[in-house]
PDB file of C-alpha atoms in Angstrom:
ATOM      1  CA  MET A 687     113.629 114.901  99.140  1.00  0.00           C
ATOM      2  CA  VAL A 688     117.171 113.765 100.351  1.00  0.00           C
ATOM      3  CA  TYR A 689     118.694 110.552  99.299  1.00  0.00           C
ATOM      4  CA  ASN A 690     122.047 110.755 101.385  1.00  0.00           C
ATOM      5  CA  ASN A 691     120.108 109.975 104.377  1.00  0.00           C
ATOM      6  CA  TYR A 692     119.313 106.525 103.045  1.00  0.00           C
ATOM      7  CA  PRO A 693     121.140 103.469 101.780  1.00  0.00           C
ATOM      8  CA  TRP A 694     122.738 104.188  98.640  1.00  0.00           C
ATOM      9  CA  PRO A 695     122.411 101.758  95.748  1.00  0.00           C
ATOM     10  CA  GLY A 696     125.153  99.406  96.084  1.00  0.00           C
ATOM     11  CA  PHE A 697     125.033  99.146  99.781  1.00  0.00           C
ATOM     12  CA  ALA A 698     121.879  96.891  99.533  1.00  0.00           C
ATOM     13  CA  GLY A 699     123.711  94.201  97.710  1.00  0.00           C
ATOM     14  CA  GLU A 700     123.291  95.090  94.176  1.00  0.00           C
ATOM     15  CA  ALA A 701     126.138  97.021  92.761  1.00  0.00           C
ATOM     16  CA  LEU A 702     125.884 100.498  91.442  1.00  0.00           C
ATOM     17  CA  SER A 703     126.890 100.249  87.694  1.00  0.00           C
ATOM     18  CA  ASP A 704     128.938 102.915  85.949  1.00  0.00           C
ATOM     19  CA  LYS A 705     125.846 103.554  83.900  1.00  0.00           C
ATOM     20  CA  HIS A 706     123.877 104.705  86.881  1.00  0.00           C
ATOM     21  CA  ARG A 707     126.521 106.478  88.453  1.00  0.00           C
ATOM     22  CA  ASN A 708     127.351 108.455  85.408  1.00  0.00           C
ATOM     23  CA  ALA A 709     123.764 109.340  85.016  1.00  0.00           C
ATOM     24  CA  ILE A 710     123.149 110.358  88.722  1.00  0.00           C
ATOM     25  CA  GLU A 711     126.696 112.536  88.359  1.00  0.00           C
ATOM     26  CA  GLN A 712     125.384 114.085  85.245  1.00  0.00           C
ATOM     27  CA  ALA A 713     122.346 114.830  86.607  1.00  0.00           C
ATOM     28  CA  ALA A 714     123.455 116.281  89.696  1.00  0.00           C
ATOM     29  CA  LYS A 715     125.840 118.719  87.964  1.00  0.00           C
ATOM     30  CA  GLY A 716     122.627 119.744  85.914  1.00  0.00           C
ATOM     31  CA  VAL A 717     120.849 120.630  89.185  1.00  0.00           C
ATOM     32  CA  LEU A 718     124.315 122.841  90.214  1.00  0.00           C
ATOM     33  CA  ASP A 719     124.306 124.466  87.003  1.00  0.00           C
ATOM     34  CA  ALA A 720     120.469 125.375  87.091  1.00  0.00           C
ATOM     35  CA  ARG A 721     121.303 126.961  90.399  1.00  0.00           C
ATOM     36  CA  ALA A 722     124.054 128.941  88.845  1.00  0.00           C
ATOM     37  CA  GLN A 723     121.735 130.746  86.851  1.00  0.00           C
ATOM     38  CA  PHE A 724     120.375 132.523  89.778  1.00  0.00           C
ATOM     39  CA  ALA A 725     123.210 133.524  91.756  1.00  0.00           C
ATOM     40  CA  ASP A 726     121.781 136.224  93.131  1.00  0.00           C
ATOM     41  CA  ALA A 727     119.001 133.960  94.803  1.00  0.00           C
ATOM     42  CA  SER A 728     119.254 132.489  98.112  1.00  0.00           C
ATOM     43  CA  LEU A 729     118.305 128.756  98.300  1.00  0.00           C
ATOM     44  CA  ALA A 730     115.107 129.546 100.253  1.00  0.00           C
ATOM     45  CA  ASP A 731     114.003 131.543  96.977  1.00  0.00           C
ATOM     46  CA  LEU A 732     115.452 129.082  94.700  1.00  0.00           C
ATOM     47  CA  TYR A 733     113.341 126.179  96.408  1.00  0.00           C
ATOM     48  CA  ASP A 734     110.206 128.002  97.186  1.00  0.00           C
ATOM     49  CA  PRO A 735     107.600 125.836  95.725  1.00  0.00           C
ATOM     50  CA  LEU A 736     105.148 128.717  94.377  1.00  0.00           C
ATOM     51  CA  THR A 737     108.413 130.297  92.367  1.00  0.00           C
ATOM     52  CA  MET A 738     110.979 127.893  91.979  1.00  0.00           C
ATOM     53  CA  PRO A 739     112.478 128.565  88.448  1.00  0.00           C
ATOM     54  CA  PRO A 740     111.385 125.836  85.824  1.00  0.00           C
ATOM     55  CA  ALA A 741     115.100 124.830  84.949  1.00  0.00           C
ATOM     56  CA  LEU A 742     115.867 124.072  88.537  1.00  0.00           C
ATOM     57  CA  LEU A 743     112.459 121.931  88.951  1.00  0.00           C
ATOM     58  CA  LYS A 744     113.377 120.311  85.424  1.00  0.00           C
ATOM     59  CA  ALA A 745     116.744 119.755  86.758  1.00  0.00           C
ATOM     60  CA  HIS A 746     115.743 117.905  89.956  1.00  0.00           C
ATOM     61  CA  GLN A 747     112.963 115.735  88.029  1.00  0.00           C
ATOM     62  CA  LYS A 748     116.036 114.573  86.055  1.00  0.00           C
ATOM     63  CA  LEU A 749     118.192 113.708  88.895  1.00  0.00           C
ATOM     64  CA  ASP A 750     115.270 112.066  90.871  1.00  0.00           C
ATOM     65  CA  ALA A 751     114.886 109.568  87.649  1.00  0.00           C
ATOM     66  CA  ALA A 752     118.359 109.017  87.509  1.00  0.00           C
ATOM     67  CA  VAL A 753     118.414 108.276  91.116  1.00  0.00           C
ATOM     68  CA  ASP A 754     115.320 106.383  90.908  1.00  0.00           C
ATOM     69  CA  ALA A 755     116.735 104.109  87.905  1.00  0.00           C
ATOM     70  CA  ALA A 756     119.778 103.344  90.220  1.00  0.00           C
ATOM     71  CA  TYR A 757     117.486 101.706  93.120  1.00  0.00           C
ATOM     72  CA  GLN A 758     115.541  99.483  90.569  1.00  0.00           C
ATOM     73  CA  PRO A 759     118.032  96.849  91.133  1.00  0.00           C
ATOM     74  CA  SER A 760     117.300  96.787  95.093  1.00  0.00           C
ATOM     75  CA  GLY A 761     113.659  96.287  94.392  1.00  0.00           C
ATOM     76  CA  GLY A 762     113.032 100.158  93.905  1.00  0.00           C
ATOM     77  CA  LYS A 763     110.219 101.062  91.231  1.00  0.00           C
ATOM     78  CA  LYS A 764     110.456 103.143  87.945  1.00  0.00           C
ATOM     79  CA  THR A 765     108.422 105.569  88.911  1.00  0.00           C
ATOM     80  CA  TYR A 766     106.422 106.423  92.520  1.00  0.00           C
ATOM     81  CA  ALA A 767     102.840 107.863  92.946  1.00  0.00           C
ATOM     82  CA  SER A 768     104.071 110.030  95.654  1.00  0.00           C
ATOM     83  CA  ASP A 769     107.006 110.779  97.425  1.00  0.00           C
ATOM     84  CA  ALA A 770     105.594 109.146 100.363  1.00  0.00           C
ATOM     85  CA  GLU A 771     105.717 106.038  98.522  1.00  0.00           C
ATOM     86  CA  ARG A 772     109.450 106.668  97.524  1.00  0.00           C
ATOM     87  CA  VAL A 773     110.243 106.982 101.135  1.00  0.00           C
ATOM     88  CA  ALA A 774     108.493 103.879 102.220  1.00  0.00           C
ATOM     89  CA  PHE A 775     110.704 102.195  99.816  1.00  0.00           C
ATOM     90  CA  LEU A 776     113.590 103.675 101.324  1.00  0.00           C
ATOM     91  CA  PHE A 777     112.742 102.759 105.029  1.00  0.00           C
ATOM     92  CA  GLU A 778     112.275  99.244 103.762  1.00  0.00           C
ATOM     93  CA  LEU A 779     115.892  99.252 102.058  1.00  0.00           C
ATOM     94  CA  TYR A 780     117.287 100.785 105.288  1.00  0.00           C
ATOM     95  CA  GLN A 781     115.380  98.180 107.348  1.00  0.00           C
ATOM     96  CA  ARG A 782     116.950  95.434 105.008  1.00  0.00           C
ATOM     97  CA  VAL A 783     120.688  97.065 105.086  1.00  0.00           C
ATOM     98  CA  THR A 784     120.691  97.203 108.741  1.00  0.00           C
ATOM     99  CA  SER A 785     118.747  94.382 110.047  1.00  0.00           C
ATOM    100  CA  LEU A 786     120.754  91.891 112.141  1.00  0.00           C
ATOM    101  CA  LEU A 787     118.397  89.151 110.982  1.00  0.00           C
ATOM    102  CA  PRO A 788     118.615  87.273 107.705  1.00  0.00           C
ATOM    103  CA  ALA A 789     116.374  87.984 104.783  1.00  0.00           C
ATOM    104  CA  PRO A 790     113.345  86.247 104.679  1.00  0.00           C
ATOM    105  CA  ALA A 791     113.919  82.833 102.261  1.00  0.00           C
ATOM    106  CA  ALA A 792     111.777  82.913  99.432  1.00  0.00           C
ATOM    107  CA  LYS A 793     108.706  80.268  99.606  1.00  0.00           C
ATOM    108  CA  LYS A 794     109.149  77.161  97.762  1.00  0.00           C
ATOM    109  CA  THR A 795     106.248  76.378  95.770  1.00  0.00           C
ATOM    110  CA  ARG A 796     104.977  72.544  94.648  1.00  0.00           C
ATOM    111  CA  LYS A 797     104.317  71.849  91.678  1.00  0.00           C
ATOM    112  CA  PRO A 798     100.879  69.861  91.270  1.00  0.00           C
TER     113      PRO A 798
END
């Protein structure tokens, strides 16, 4: 999945912490380092779901976990059951960030 098409953490009102930024940078570097191990392979070869090198898959999983953690302050989950669930959250976040209407106010509850 490509995260650069969605609102990045920090644009949804919650700041992206240095901890999250550093974790994402290191994990992204890990993906590039894993790709470099297979310099003669094309991206099509590297990302074929049946033959993707385990080192590259592991690097992407680490990057996904770092990005997911960065979205938690914006309401994201620690883990998702599927990419579809993750995409649904990202679309909700996009709608929240781009909406011209104010966010709904929290409902007040009465004490009995």
